[in-house]
Tab-separated table of C-alpha atoms and ligand atoms in Angstrom:
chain	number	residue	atom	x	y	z
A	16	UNK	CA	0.000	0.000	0.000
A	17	UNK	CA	1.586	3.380	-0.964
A	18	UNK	CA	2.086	5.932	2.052
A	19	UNK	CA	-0.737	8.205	2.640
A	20	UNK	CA	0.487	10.811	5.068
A	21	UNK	CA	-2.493	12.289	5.965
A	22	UNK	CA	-3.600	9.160	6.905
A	23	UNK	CA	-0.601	8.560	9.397
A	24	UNK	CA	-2.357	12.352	11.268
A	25	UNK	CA	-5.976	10.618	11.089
A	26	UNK	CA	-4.440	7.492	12.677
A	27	UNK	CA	-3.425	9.442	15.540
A	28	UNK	CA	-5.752	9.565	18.469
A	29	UNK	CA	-5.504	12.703	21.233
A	30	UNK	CA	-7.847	13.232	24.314
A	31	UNK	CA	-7.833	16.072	26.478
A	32	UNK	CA	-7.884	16.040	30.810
A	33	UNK	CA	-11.331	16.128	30.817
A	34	UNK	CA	-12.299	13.798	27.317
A	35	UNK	CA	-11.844	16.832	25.397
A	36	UNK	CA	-11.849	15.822	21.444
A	37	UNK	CA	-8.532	18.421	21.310
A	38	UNK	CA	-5.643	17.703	23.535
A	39	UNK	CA	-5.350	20.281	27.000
A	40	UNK	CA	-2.900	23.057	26.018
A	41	UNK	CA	-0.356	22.866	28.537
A	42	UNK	CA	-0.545	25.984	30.342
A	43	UNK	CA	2.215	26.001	32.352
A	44	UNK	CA	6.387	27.063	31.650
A	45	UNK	CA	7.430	24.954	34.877
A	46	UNK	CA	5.748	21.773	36.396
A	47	UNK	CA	6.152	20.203	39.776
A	48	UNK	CA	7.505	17.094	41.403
A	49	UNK	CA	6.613	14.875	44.387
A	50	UNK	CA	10.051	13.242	44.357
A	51	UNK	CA	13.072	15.567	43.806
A	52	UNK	CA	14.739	12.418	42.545
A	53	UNK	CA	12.255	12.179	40.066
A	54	UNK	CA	13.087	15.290	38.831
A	55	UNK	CA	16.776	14.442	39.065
A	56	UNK	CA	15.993	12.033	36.269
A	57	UNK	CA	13.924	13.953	34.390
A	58	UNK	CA	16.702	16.750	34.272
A	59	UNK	CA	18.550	13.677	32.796
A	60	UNK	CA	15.890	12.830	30.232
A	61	UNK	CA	15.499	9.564	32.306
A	62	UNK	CA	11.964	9.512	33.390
A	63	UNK	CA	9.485	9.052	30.461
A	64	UNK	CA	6.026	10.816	31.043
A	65	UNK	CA	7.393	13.600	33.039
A	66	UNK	CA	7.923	17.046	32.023
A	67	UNK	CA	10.485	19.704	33.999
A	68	UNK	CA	10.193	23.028	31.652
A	69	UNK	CA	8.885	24.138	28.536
A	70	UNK	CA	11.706	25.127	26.740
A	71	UNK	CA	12.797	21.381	27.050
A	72	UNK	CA	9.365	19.848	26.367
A	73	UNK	CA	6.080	20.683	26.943
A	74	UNK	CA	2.627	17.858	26.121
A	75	UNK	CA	1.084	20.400	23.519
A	76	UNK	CA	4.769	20.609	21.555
A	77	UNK	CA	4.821	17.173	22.215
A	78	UNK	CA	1.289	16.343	20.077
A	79	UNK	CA	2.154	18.516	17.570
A	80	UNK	CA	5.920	16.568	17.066
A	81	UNK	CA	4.139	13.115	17.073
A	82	UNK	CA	1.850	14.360	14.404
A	83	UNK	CA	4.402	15.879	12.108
A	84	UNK	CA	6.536	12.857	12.775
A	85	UNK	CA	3.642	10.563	11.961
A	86	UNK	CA	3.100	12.923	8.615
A	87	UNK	CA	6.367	12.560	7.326
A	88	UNK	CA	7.140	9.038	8.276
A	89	UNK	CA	9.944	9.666	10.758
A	90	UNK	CA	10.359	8.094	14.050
A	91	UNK	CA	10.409	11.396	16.092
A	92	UNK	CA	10.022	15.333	15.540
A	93	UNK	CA	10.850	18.659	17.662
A	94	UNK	CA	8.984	21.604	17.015
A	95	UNK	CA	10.597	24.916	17.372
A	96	UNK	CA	9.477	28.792	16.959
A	97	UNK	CA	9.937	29.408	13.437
A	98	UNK	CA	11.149	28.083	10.106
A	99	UNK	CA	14.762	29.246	10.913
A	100	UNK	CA	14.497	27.932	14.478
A	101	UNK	CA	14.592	24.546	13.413
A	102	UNK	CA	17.014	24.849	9.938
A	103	UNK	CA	19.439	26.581	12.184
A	104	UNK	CA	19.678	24.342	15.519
A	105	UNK	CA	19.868	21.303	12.070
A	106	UNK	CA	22.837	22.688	10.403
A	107	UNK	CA	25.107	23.856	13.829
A	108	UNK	CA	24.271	19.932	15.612
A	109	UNK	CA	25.789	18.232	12.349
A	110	UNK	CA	28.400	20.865	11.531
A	111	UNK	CA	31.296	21.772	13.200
A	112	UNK	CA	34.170	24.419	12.643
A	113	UNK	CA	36.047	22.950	9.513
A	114	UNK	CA	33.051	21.644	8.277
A	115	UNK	CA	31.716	22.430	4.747
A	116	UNK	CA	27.664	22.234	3.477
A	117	UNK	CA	27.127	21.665	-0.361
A	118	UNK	CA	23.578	23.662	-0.444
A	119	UNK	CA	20.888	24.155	-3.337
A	120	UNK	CA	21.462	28.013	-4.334
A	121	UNK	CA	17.958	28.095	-4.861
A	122	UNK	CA	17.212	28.241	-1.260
A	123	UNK	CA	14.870	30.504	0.683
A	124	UNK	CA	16.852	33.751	0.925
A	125	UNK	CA	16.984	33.512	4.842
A	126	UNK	CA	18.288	30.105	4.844
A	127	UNK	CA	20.867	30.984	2.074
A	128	UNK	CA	22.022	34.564	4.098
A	129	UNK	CA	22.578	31.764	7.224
A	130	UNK	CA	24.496	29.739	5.447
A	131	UNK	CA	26.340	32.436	3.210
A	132	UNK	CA	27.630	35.309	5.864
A	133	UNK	CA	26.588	34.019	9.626
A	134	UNK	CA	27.669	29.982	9.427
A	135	UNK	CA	31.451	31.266	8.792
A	136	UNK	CA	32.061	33.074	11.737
A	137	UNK	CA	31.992	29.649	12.496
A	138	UNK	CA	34.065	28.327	9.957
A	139	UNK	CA	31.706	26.244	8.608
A	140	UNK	CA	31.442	27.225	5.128
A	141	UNK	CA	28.850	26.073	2.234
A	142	UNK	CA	29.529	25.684	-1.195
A	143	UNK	CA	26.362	26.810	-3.600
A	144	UNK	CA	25.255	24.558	-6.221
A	145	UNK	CA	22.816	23.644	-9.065
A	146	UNK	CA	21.382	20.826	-6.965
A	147	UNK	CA	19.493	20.032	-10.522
A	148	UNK	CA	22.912	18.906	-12.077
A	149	UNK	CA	24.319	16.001	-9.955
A	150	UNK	CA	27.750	15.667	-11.208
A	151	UNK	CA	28.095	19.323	-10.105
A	152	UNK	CA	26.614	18.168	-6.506
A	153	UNK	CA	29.078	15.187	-6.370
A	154	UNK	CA	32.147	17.332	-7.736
A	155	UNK	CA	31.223	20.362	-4.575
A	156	UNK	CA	31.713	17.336	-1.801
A	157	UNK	CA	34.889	17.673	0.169
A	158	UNK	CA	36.328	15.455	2.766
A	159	UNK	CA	35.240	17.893	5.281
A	160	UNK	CA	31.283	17.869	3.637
A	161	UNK	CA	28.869	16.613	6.205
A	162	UNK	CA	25.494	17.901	5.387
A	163	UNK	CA	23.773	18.033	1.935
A	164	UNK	CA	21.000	20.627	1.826
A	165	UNK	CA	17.846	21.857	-0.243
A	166	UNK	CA	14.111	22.150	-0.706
A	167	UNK	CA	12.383	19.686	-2.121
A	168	UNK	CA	10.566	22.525	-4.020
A	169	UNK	CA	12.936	25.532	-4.136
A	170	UNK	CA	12.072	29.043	-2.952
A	171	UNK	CA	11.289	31.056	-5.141
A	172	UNK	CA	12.326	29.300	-8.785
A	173	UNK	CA	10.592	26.078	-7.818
A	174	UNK	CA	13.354	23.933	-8.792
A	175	UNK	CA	12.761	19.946	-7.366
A	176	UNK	CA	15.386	18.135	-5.984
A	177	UNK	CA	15.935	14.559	-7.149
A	178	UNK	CA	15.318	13.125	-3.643
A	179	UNK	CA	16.181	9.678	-4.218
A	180	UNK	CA	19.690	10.430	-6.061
A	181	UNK	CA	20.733	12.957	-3.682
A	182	UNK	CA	20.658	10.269	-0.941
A	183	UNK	CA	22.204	7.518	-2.882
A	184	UNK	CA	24.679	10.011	-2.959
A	185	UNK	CA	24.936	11.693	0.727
A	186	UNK	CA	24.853	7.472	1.269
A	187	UNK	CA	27.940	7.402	-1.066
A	188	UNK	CA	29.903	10.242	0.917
A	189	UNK	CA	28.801	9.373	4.406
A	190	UNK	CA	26.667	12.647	4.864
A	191	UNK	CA	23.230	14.031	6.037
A	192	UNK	CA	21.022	14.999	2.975
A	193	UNK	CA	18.728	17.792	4.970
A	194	UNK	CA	15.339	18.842	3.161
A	195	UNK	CA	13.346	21.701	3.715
A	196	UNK	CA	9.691	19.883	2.735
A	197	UNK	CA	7.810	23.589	3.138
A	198	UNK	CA	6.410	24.387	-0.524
A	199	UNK	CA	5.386	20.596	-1.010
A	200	UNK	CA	3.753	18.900	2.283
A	201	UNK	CA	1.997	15.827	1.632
A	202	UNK	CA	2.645	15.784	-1.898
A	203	UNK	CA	6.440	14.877	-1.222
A	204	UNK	CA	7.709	12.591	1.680
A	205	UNK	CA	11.477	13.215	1.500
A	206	UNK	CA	12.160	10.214	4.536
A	207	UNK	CA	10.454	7.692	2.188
A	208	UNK	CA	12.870	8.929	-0.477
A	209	UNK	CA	16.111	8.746	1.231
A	210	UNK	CA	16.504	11.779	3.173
A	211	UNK	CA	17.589	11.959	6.428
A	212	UNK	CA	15.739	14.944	8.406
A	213	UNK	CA	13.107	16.934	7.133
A	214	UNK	CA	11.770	20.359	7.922
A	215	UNK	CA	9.288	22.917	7.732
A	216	UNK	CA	8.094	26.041	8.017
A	217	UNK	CA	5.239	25.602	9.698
A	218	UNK	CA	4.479	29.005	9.004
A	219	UNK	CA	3.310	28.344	5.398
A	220	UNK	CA	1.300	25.295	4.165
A	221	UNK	CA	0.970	23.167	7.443
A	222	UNK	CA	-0.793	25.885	9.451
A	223	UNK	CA	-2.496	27.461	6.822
A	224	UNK	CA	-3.691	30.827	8.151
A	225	UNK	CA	-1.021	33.368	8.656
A	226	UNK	CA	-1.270	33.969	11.896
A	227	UNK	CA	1.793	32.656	13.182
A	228	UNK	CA	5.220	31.244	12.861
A	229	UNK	CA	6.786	28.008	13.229
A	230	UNK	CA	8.843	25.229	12.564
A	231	UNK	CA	9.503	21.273	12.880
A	232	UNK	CA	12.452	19.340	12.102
A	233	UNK	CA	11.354	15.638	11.555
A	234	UNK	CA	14.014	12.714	12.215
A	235	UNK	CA	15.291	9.632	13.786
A	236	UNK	CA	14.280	9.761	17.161
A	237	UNK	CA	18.582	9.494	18.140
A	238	UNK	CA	19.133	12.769	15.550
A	239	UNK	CA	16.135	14.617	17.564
A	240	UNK	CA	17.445	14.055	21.124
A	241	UNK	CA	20.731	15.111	20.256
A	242	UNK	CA	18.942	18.163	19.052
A	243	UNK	CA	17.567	18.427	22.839
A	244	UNK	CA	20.073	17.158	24.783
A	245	UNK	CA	20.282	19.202	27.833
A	246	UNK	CA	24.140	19.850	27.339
A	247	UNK	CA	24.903	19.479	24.054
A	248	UNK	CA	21.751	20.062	21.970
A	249	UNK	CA	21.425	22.832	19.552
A	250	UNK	CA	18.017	23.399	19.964
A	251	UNK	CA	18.148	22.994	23.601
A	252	UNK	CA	20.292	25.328	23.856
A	253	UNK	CA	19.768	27.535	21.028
A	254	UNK	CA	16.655	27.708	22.619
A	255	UNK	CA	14.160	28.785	19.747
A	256	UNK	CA	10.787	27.026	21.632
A	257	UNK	CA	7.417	27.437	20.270
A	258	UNK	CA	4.891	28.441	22.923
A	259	UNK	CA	1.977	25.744	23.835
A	260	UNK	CA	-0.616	28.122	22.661
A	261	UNK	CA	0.575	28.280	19.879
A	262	UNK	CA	1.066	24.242	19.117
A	263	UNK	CA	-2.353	23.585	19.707
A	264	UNK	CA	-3.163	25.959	17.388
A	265	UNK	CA	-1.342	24.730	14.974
A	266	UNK	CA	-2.385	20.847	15.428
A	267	UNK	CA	-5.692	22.210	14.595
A	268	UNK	CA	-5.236	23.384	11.892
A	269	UNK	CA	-2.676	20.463	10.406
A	270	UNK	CA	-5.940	18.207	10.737
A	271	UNK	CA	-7.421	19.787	7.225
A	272	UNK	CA	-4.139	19.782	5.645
A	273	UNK	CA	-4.875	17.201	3.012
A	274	UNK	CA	-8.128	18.775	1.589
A	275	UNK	CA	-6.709	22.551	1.724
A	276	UNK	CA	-3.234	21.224	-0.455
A	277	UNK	CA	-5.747	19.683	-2.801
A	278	UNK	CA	-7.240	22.753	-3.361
A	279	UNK	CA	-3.965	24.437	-3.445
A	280	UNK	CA	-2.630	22.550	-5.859
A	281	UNK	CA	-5.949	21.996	-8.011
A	282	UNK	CA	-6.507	26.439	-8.529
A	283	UNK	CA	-2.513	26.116	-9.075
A	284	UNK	CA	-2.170	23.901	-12.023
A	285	UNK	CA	-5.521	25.319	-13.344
A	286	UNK	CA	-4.393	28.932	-13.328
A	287	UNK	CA	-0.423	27.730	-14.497
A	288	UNK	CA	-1.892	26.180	-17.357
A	289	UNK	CA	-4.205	29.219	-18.172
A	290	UNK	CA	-1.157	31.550	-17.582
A	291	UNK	CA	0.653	29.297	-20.014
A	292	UNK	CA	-1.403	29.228	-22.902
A	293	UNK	CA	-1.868	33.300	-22.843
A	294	UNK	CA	2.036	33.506	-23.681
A	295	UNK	CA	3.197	34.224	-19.869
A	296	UNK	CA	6.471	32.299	-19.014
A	297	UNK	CA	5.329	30.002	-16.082
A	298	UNK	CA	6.620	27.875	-13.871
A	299	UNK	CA	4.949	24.784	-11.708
A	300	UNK	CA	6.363	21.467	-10.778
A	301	UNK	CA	2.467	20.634	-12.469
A	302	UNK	CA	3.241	21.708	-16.139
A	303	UNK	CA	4.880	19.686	-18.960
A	304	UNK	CA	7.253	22.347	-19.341
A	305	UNK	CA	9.059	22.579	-16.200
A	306	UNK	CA	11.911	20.673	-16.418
A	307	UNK	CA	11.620	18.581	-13.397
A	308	UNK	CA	7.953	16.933	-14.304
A	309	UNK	CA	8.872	13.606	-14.043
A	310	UNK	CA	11.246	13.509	-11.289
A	311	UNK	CA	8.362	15.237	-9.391
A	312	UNK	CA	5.989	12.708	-10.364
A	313	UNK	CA	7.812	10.201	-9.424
A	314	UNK	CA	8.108	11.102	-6.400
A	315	UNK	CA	4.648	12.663	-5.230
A	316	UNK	CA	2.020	11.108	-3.577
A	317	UNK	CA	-0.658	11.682	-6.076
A	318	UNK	CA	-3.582	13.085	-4.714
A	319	UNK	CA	-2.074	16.202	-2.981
A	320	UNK	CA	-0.618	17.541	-6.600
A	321	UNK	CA	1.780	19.563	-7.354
A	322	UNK	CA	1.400	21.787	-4.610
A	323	UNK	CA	0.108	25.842	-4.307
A	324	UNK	CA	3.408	27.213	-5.716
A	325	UNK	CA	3.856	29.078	-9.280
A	326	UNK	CA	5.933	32.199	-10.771
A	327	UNK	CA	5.426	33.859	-13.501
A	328	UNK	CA	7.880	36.960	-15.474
A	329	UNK	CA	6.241	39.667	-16.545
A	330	UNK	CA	9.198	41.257	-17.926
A	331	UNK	CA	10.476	43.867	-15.753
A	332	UNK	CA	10.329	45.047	-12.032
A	333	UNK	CA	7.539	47.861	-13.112
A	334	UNK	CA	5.539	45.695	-14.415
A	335	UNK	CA	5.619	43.232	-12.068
A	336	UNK	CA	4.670	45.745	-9.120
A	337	UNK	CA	1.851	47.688	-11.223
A	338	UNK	CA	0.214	44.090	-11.798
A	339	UNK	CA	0.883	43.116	-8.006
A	340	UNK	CA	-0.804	46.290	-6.612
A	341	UNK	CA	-3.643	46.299	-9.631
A	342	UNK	CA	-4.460	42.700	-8.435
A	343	UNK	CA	-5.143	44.002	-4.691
A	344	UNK	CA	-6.559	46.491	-5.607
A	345	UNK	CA	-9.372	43.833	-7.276
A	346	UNK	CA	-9.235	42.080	-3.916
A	347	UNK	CA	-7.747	39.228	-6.016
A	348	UNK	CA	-4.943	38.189	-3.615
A	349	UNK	CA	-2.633	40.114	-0.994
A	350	UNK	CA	0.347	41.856	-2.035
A	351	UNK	CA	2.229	39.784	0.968
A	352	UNK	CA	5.481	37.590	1.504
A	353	UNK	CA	4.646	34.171	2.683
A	354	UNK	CA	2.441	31.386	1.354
A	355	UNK	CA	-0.007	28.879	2.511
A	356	UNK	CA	-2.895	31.058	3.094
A	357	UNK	CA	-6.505	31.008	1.894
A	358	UNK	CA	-6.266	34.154	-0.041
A	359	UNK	CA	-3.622	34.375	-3.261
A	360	UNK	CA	-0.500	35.696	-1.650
A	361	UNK	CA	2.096	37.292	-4.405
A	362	UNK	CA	5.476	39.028	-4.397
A	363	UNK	CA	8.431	40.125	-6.164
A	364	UNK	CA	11.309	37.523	-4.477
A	365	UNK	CA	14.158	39.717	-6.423
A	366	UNK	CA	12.962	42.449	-4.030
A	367	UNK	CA	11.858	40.777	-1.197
A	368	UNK	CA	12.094	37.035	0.091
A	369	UNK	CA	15.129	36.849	-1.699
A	370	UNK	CA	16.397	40.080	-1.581
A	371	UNK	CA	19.462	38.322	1.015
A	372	UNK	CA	20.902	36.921	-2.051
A	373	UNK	CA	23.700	39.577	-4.133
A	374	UNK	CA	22.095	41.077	-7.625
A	375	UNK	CA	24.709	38.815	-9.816
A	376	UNK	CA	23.926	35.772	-7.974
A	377	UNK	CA	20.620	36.271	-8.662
A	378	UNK	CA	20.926	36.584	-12.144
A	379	UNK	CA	22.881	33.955	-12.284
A	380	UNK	CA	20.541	31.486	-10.715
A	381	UNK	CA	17.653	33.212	-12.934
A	382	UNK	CA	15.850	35.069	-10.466
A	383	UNK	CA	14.788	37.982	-13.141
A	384	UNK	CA	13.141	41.265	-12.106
A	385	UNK	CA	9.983	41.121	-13.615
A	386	UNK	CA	9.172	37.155	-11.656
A	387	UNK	CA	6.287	37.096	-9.653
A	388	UNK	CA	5.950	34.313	-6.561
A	389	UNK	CA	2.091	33.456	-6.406
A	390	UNK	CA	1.009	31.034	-3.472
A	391	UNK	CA	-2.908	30.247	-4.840
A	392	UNK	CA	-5.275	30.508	-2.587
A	393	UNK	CA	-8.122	28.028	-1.896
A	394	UNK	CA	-10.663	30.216	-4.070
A	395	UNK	CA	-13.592	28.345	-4.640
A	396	UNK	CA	-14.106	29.527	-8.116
A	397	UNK	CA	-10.714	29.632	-10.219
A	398	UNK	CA	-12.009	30.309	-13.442
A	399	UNK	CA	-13.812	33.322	-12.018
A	400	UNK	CA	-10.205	34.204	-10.265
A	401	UNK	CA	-8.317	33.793	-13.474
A	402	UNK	CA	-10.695	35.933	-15.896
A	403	UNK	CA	-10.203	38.757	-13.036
A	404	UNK	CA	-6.364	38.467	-13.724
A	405	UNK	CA	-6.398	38.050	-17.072
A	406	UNK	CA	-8.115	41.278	-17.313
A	407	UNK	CA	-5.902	43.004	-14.747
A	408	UNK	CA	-3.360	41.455	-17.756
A	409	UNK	CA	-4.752	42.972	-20.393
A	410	UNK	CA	-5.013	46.553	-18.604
A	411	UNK	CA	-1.668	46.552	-18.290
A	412	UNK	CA	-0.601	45.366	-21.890
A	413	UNK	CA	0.962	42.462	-20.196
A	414	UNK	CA	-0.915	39.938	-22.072
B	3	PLP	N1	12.013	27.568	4.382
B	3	PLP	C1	11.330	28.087	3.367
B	3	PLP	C2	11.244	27.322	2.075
B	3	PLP	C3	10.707	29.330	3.493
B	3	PLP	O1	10.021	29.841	2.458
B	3	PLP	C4	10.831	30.040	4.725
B	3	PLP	C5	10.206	31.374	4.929
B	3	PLP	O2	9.787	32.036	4.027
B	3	PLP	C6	11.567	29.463	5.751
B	3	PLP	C7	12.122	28.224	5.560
B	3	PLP	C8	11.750	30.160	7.065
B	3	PLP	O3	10.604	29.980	7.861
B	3	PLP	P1	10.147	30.993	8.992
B	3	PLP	O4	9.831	32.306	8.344
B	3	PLP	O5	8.975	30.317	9.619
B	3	PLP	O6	11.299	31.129	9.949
């Protein structure tokens, strides 16, 4: 039978103190013990079922971990306060002074500025690569490379990473092959392809409604308690916790998951191919064009398509932010960073999300000025939504 994540939430079966259908949100930052020995061991990560302090653990952070863990197929998960809270804690447990990353440099401009100017004060430098082109992966590795990084679906240029030959070859060179799973939950299972720790953004997709930030990093349960090891642990003592409120929140809303990427991805391929046959240079993992099709089909679990992720070039910078502004302006998305939301989100990364990453470097990875990011929304009527844009196209001689 072929993995169904969202089946592997469903499974999952939470009570609360009083038979509440949601688990109780831990309200407390400190909790109590009868023995002090007891809490001795707990201290010590000895005494299952307790808990000592919420930065270490709390129940509600707890539930959410076992149901991103169950979602990706990974023995164990630790949530953390944001998207960067859990890449960074990642990359500093498996990468020591002297150590060397090859990354995607089609990476979330946040992630690549980490990796680029902040990870060498460290001396732990990164080499940048087209993780498309896998003699040019294999040729970056070092003896000193321990970590292999990139996103399944790149930020912004939607690139896919060939999941199963990028382990085969971290598996080669002994390393970690790290992939951000944010712009393609459900749809991808990285674990079940070879990686070895998966994150998210938690932010995006998995919540769903913009109202807060977060992260997971999803992993054998021996890579996650190094990550919170009370002495050594990056995350432990990095100390980037999400809040309990905030969990619960969140485990909420990971419980319609499956029907919103659906939708996602169903208004995204219909509006890609639309944009597409007008003349507009699109990308989506979804169309025949983009170059990566077939590796992303054969990877995807099928029903969660191709996720809610397409760009498309309008030319130039100006044009790009008159159609932007002339599409809020018909209430037909937000003029916003960020994705996963029920309303169209768009942006200009050049200028923005990616805005970390040096002008040339852009252009060399083609990241052009007039590119528009557009995470679809869960509109219930996309043709209606795509004759609005088209004419919002046509009033701006774009089309
Ligand atoms: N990974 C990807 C692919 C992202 O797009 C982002 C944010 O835009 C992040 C990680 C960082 O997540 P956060 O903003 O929750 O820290």
């Amino acid at each position: 039978m072929k993995l169904d994540p969202a089946n592997n939430i469903q499974d999952l079966q939470y009570f609360g103190e009083f038979g509440g259908v949601n688990p109780s949100i831990s309200d407390s930052s400190t909790f109590t013990f009868i023995k002090a020995k007891t809490m001795f061991d707990t201290f010590e990560g000895n005494a299952d079922g307790c808990y000592l302090y919420s930065r270490h653990t709390s129940p509600s952070n707890l539930y959410l971990g076992e149901a991103l863990a169950a979602m990706e197929g990974a023995e164990s998960a630790n949530v953390a306060a944001s998207g960067m809270g859990a890449i960074t804690p990642v990359l500093m447990q498996l990468c020591g002074a002297g150590e060397h990353i090859v990354s995607s440099r089609t990476i979330y401009g946040g992630t690549y500025a980490y990796l680029k100017n902040f990870m060498p004060r460290f001396n732990v430098t990164t080499s940048f690569v087209d993780i498309t082109k896998l003699d040019i992966v294999e040729a970056a590795i070092t003896k000193n490379t321990k970590v292999l990084y990139c996103e399944t679906v790149s930020n912004p240029l939607l690139e896919v990473a060939d999941i199963r030959s990028l382990s085969a070859l971290a598996k080669k060179y002994n390393l970690k092959l790290v992939v951000d799973n944010t712009f393609s939950p459900l749809s991808i299972s990285p674990l079940a392809l070879g990686a070895d720790v998966v994150i998210h953004s938690l932010t995006k997709f998995i919540n769903g409604s913009s109202d807060t930030v977060g992260g997971v990093v999803c992993g054998t349960t021996d890579f996650i308690n190094q990550l919170k090891d009370v002495n050594t642990g990056a995350s432990m003592l990095m100390g980037s916790t999400m809040d309990s409120m905030r969990s619960a929140s969140i485990l909420k809303n990971l419980r319609t998951l499956h029907i919103r990427m659906q939708q996602h991805s169903k208004n995204a391929l219909y509006l890609a191919e639309k944009f597409e046959s007008l003349g507009i240079k699109t990308v989506y993992p979804g169309l025949k064009s983009h170059k990566s099709n077939s590796i992303f089909k054969s990877m995807m679990n099928e029903k969660y398509g191709f996720g809610g992720m397409l760009t498309i070039d309008v030319g130039s910078l100006d044009k790009a932010n008159a159609l932007m502004e002339l599409m809020q302006k018909r209430n037909l998305g937000y003029l916003a960073v960020s994705l996963g939301f029920y309303k169209t989100l768009f942006s200009a990364p050049g200028t923005s999300t990616s805005s970390e990453i040096p002008e040339n470097e852009q252009k060399e990875m083609g990241l052009t000025d007039g590119l528009i990011r557009f995470s679809i929304g869960l509109d219930a009527d996309i043709s209606r939504t795509f004759i609005m844009i088209r004419e919002s196209l046509e009033a701006l001689s774009i089309v």
